[in-house]
CSV table of C-alpha atoms in Angstrom, one decimal:
chain,number,residue,atom,x,y,z
W,1,MET,CA,21.0,10.4,-15.0
W,2,LEU,CA,20.9,14.5,-14.5
W,3,GLY,CA,19.9,14.4,-18.4
W,4,ILE,CA,16.9,12.2,-17.6
W,5,ILE,CA,15.8,14.5,-14.7
W,6,PHE,CA,16.2,17.6,-17.0
W,7,SER,CA,14.4,16.0,-19.8
W,8,ILE,CA,11.6,14.9,-17.3
W,9,LEU,CA,11.4,18.5,-15.8
W,10,ALA,CA,11.1,19.9,-19.6
W,11,GLY,CA,8.3,17.4,-20.2
W,12,ILE,CA,6.5,18.5,-17.2
W,13,PHE,CA,6.8,22.4,-17.9
W,14,VAL,CA,6.1,22.1,-21.5
W,15,SER,CA,2.8,20.3,-20.8
W,16,LEU,CA,2.1,22.8,-18.2
W,17,GLN,CA,3.0,25.8,-20.2
W,18,SER,CA,1.1,24.6,-23.1
W,19,VAL,CA,-2.2,24.3,-21.3
W,20,PHE,CA,-1.6,27.4,-19.3
W,21,ASN,CA,-0.7,29.5,-22.6
W,22,THR,CA,-3.8,28.2,-24.1
W,23,ARG,CA,-6.0,29.5,-20.9
W,24,VAL,CA,-4.4,33.0,-21.5
W,25,SER,CA,-5.0,33.0,-25.3
W,26,ASP,CA,-8.6,32.2,-24.6
W,27,LYS,CA,-8.8,35.8,-23.0
W,28,VAL,CA,-6.6,37.8,-24.6
W,29,GLY,CA,-5.8,36.3,-28.0
W,30,LEU,CA,-3.0,34.0,-29.7
W,31,PHE,CA,-0.7,36.5,-30.7
W,32,GLU,CA,-1.0,38.7,-27.4
W,33,THR,CA,-0.1,35.5,-25.6
W,34,THR,CA,2.9,34.8,-27.4
W,35,VAL,CA,4.3,38.4,-26.7
W,36,ILE,CA,3.3,37.8,-22.9
W,37,VAL,CA,5.0,34.5,-22.7
W,38,HIS,CA,8.2,35.8,-24.3
W,39,ALA,CA,8.2,39.0,-22.4
W,40,THR,CA,7.8,36.8,-19.0
W,41,GLY,CA,10.6,34.5,-20.4
W,42,LEU,CA,12.7,37.1,-21.3
W,43,ILE,CA,12.6,38.9,-17.6
W,44,VAL,CA,13.2,35.5,-16.0
W,45,ALA,CA,15.9,34.6,-18.5
W,46,ILE,CA,17.9,38.1,-17.9
W,47,ALA,CA,17.4,37.5,-14.0
W,48,ALA,CA,19.1,34.0,-14.1
W,49,MET,CA,21.6,35.3,-16.5
W,50,VAL,CA,22.7,37.9,-14.2
W,51,LEU,CA,22.4,35.8,-11.0
W,52,TRP,CA,24.4,32.8,-12.7
W,53,SER,CA,26.4,33.7,-15.8
W,54,ASP,CA,29.8,32.8,-16.3
W,55,GLY,CA,30.2,35.8,-18.8
W,56,SER,CA,30.0,33.6,-21.9
W,57,LEU,CA,27.7,35.9,-23.7
W,58,LYS,CA,30.8,37.7,-25.1
W,59,ARG,CA,31.2,34.7,-27.1
W,60,ILE,CA,28.0,35.5,-29.1
W,61,GLY,CA,30.1,36.4,-32.0
W,62,GLU,CA,31.3,33.0,-32.7
W,63,VAL,CA,27.7,31.5,-32.7
W,64,ASN,CA,26.6,30.4,-36.3
W,65,LYS,CA,23.9,33.0,-37.3
W,66,LEU,CA,21.4,30.1,-38.3
W,67,TYR,CA,21.3,29.0,-34.7
W,68,LEU,CA,19.8,32.5,-33.4
W,69,LEU,CA,16.6,31.6,-35.1
W,70,GLY,CA,15.6,29.7,-31.8
W,71,GLY,CA,14.1,32.8,-30.4
W,72,ALA,CA,11.9,33.0,-33.8
W,73,PHE,CA,11.1,29.4,-33.7
W,74,GLY,CA,9.9,29.9,-30.1
W,75,VAL,CA,7.2,32.4,-31.4
W,76,ILE,CA,5.9,29.6,-33.9
W,77,ILE,CA,6.2,27.0,-31.2
W,78,ILE,CA,4.1,28.7,-28.6
W,79,TYR,CA,1.5,29.8,-31.2
W,80,SER,CA,1.2,26.4,-32.8
W,81,VAL,CA,1.0,24.8,-29.6
W,82,MET,CA,-1.9,27.0,-28.3
W,83,ARG,CA,-3.8,26.5,-31.4
W,84,GLY,CA,-3.3,22.8,-31.4
W,85,ILE,CA,-4.3,22.4,-28.0
W,86,SER,CA,-7.4,24.8,-28.4
W,87,LEU,CA,-8.4,22.4,-31.5
W,88,LEU,CA,-7.6,19.1,-30.2
W,89,GLY,CA,-7.2,19.2,-26.6
W,90,ALA,CA,-4.2,18.9,-24.5
W,91,THR,CA,-3.5,15.2,-24.5
W,92,PHE,CA,-3.8,14.7,-28.6
W,93,SER,CA,-1.9,17.9,-29.4
W,94,VAL,CA,1.0,17.1,-27.0
W,95,SER,CA,1.1,13.3,-28.4
W,96,ILE,CA,1.2,14.6,-32.0
W,97,LEU,CA,3.9,17.3,-31.0
W,98,LEU,CA,5.9,14.7,-29.0
W,99,VAL,CA,5.9,12.1,-32.1
W,100,THR,CA,6.8,15.0,-34.7
W,101,GLN,CA,9.8,16.0,-32.2
W,102,LEU,CA,11.0,12.4,-32.0
W,103,ILE,CA,11.1,12.2,-36.0
W,104,VAL,CA,12.8,15.6,-36.6
W,105,ALA,CA,15.4,14.6,-33.8
W,106,THR,CA,15.9,11.3,-35.3
W,107,VAL,CA,16.6,12.8,-38.8
W,108,ILE,CA,18.9,15.3,-37.2
W,109,ASP,CA,20.7,12.6,-35.3
W,110,ILE,CA,21.2,10.3,-38.3
W,111,TYR,CA,22.8,12.9,-40.4
W,112,GLY,CA,24.5,14.9,-37.9
W,113,LEU,CA,22.6,18.2,-38.9
W,114,PHE,CA,23.3,21.5,-37.3
W,115,ASP,CA,26.8,20.2,-36.0
W,116,SER,CA,25.1,17.5,-34.0
W,117,PRO,CA,27.0,14.4,-33.5
W,118,GLN,CA,26.0,11.6,-35.9
W,119,ILE,CA,24.0,8.8,-34.2
W,120,LYS,CA,23.8,5.1,-35.8
W,121,PHE,CA,20.5,4.3,-37.4
W,122,ASP,CA,18.9,0.9,-37.0
W,123,PHE,CA,15.7,-0.6,-37.0
W,124,THR,CA,14.8,0.2,-33.5
W,125,LYS,CA,14.4,4.0,-34.3
W,126,PRO,CA,11.3,3.8,-36.9
W,127,LEU,CA,10.1,0.9,-35.2
W,128,GLY,CA,10.0,3.0,-31.7
W,129,ILE,CA,8.1,5.8,-33.6
W,130,LEU,CA,5.7,3.5,-35.1
W,131,ILE,CA,4.9,2.3,-31.9
W,132,MET,CA,4.2,5.7,-30.6
W,133,ILE,CA,2.0,6.7,-33.6
W,134,ALA,CA,0.1,3.4,-32.9
W,135,GLY,CA,-0.4,4.4,-29.0
W,136,ILE,CA,-1.8,7.8,-30.3
W,137,VAL,CA,-4.3,5.8,-32.6
W,138,VAL,CA,-5.2,3.6,-29.9
W,139,PHE,CA,-5.5,6.4,-27.4
W,140,LYS,CA,-8.0,8.2,-29.9
W,141,LEU,CA,-10.0,5.1,-30.5
W,142,ARG,CA,-12.5,5.9,-27.9
W,143,GLY,CA,-12.7,9.7,-28.0
């Protein structure tokens, strides 16, 4: 249940962040907003680490260096989401983002990529993705 709650919170804040960032980028530019977003996030993350850390940062040397690209991915994500929303609007852009995320996550799960546990593949996964894509098409029919 806790996983569902955190996933819902993430969905809420990704949508809010996406729109907020796009509004900032309207005034100061996409790259500038990307820097502002990451600087603000760094400040909040450092504060959270200072307040609640268990000291596990000492084990950073044990982490596969490939996985440290998450921050660089964040730059691409923030920029791309802002650009997508400015061109397509929040609903259509986030819909495409979610379906794409689901497709990539499914591939990661099926093949157990990046040290993830392998999840059994069955017909329901592509069916669910196709239903989501159909939903986006239906959503866009009138506008």
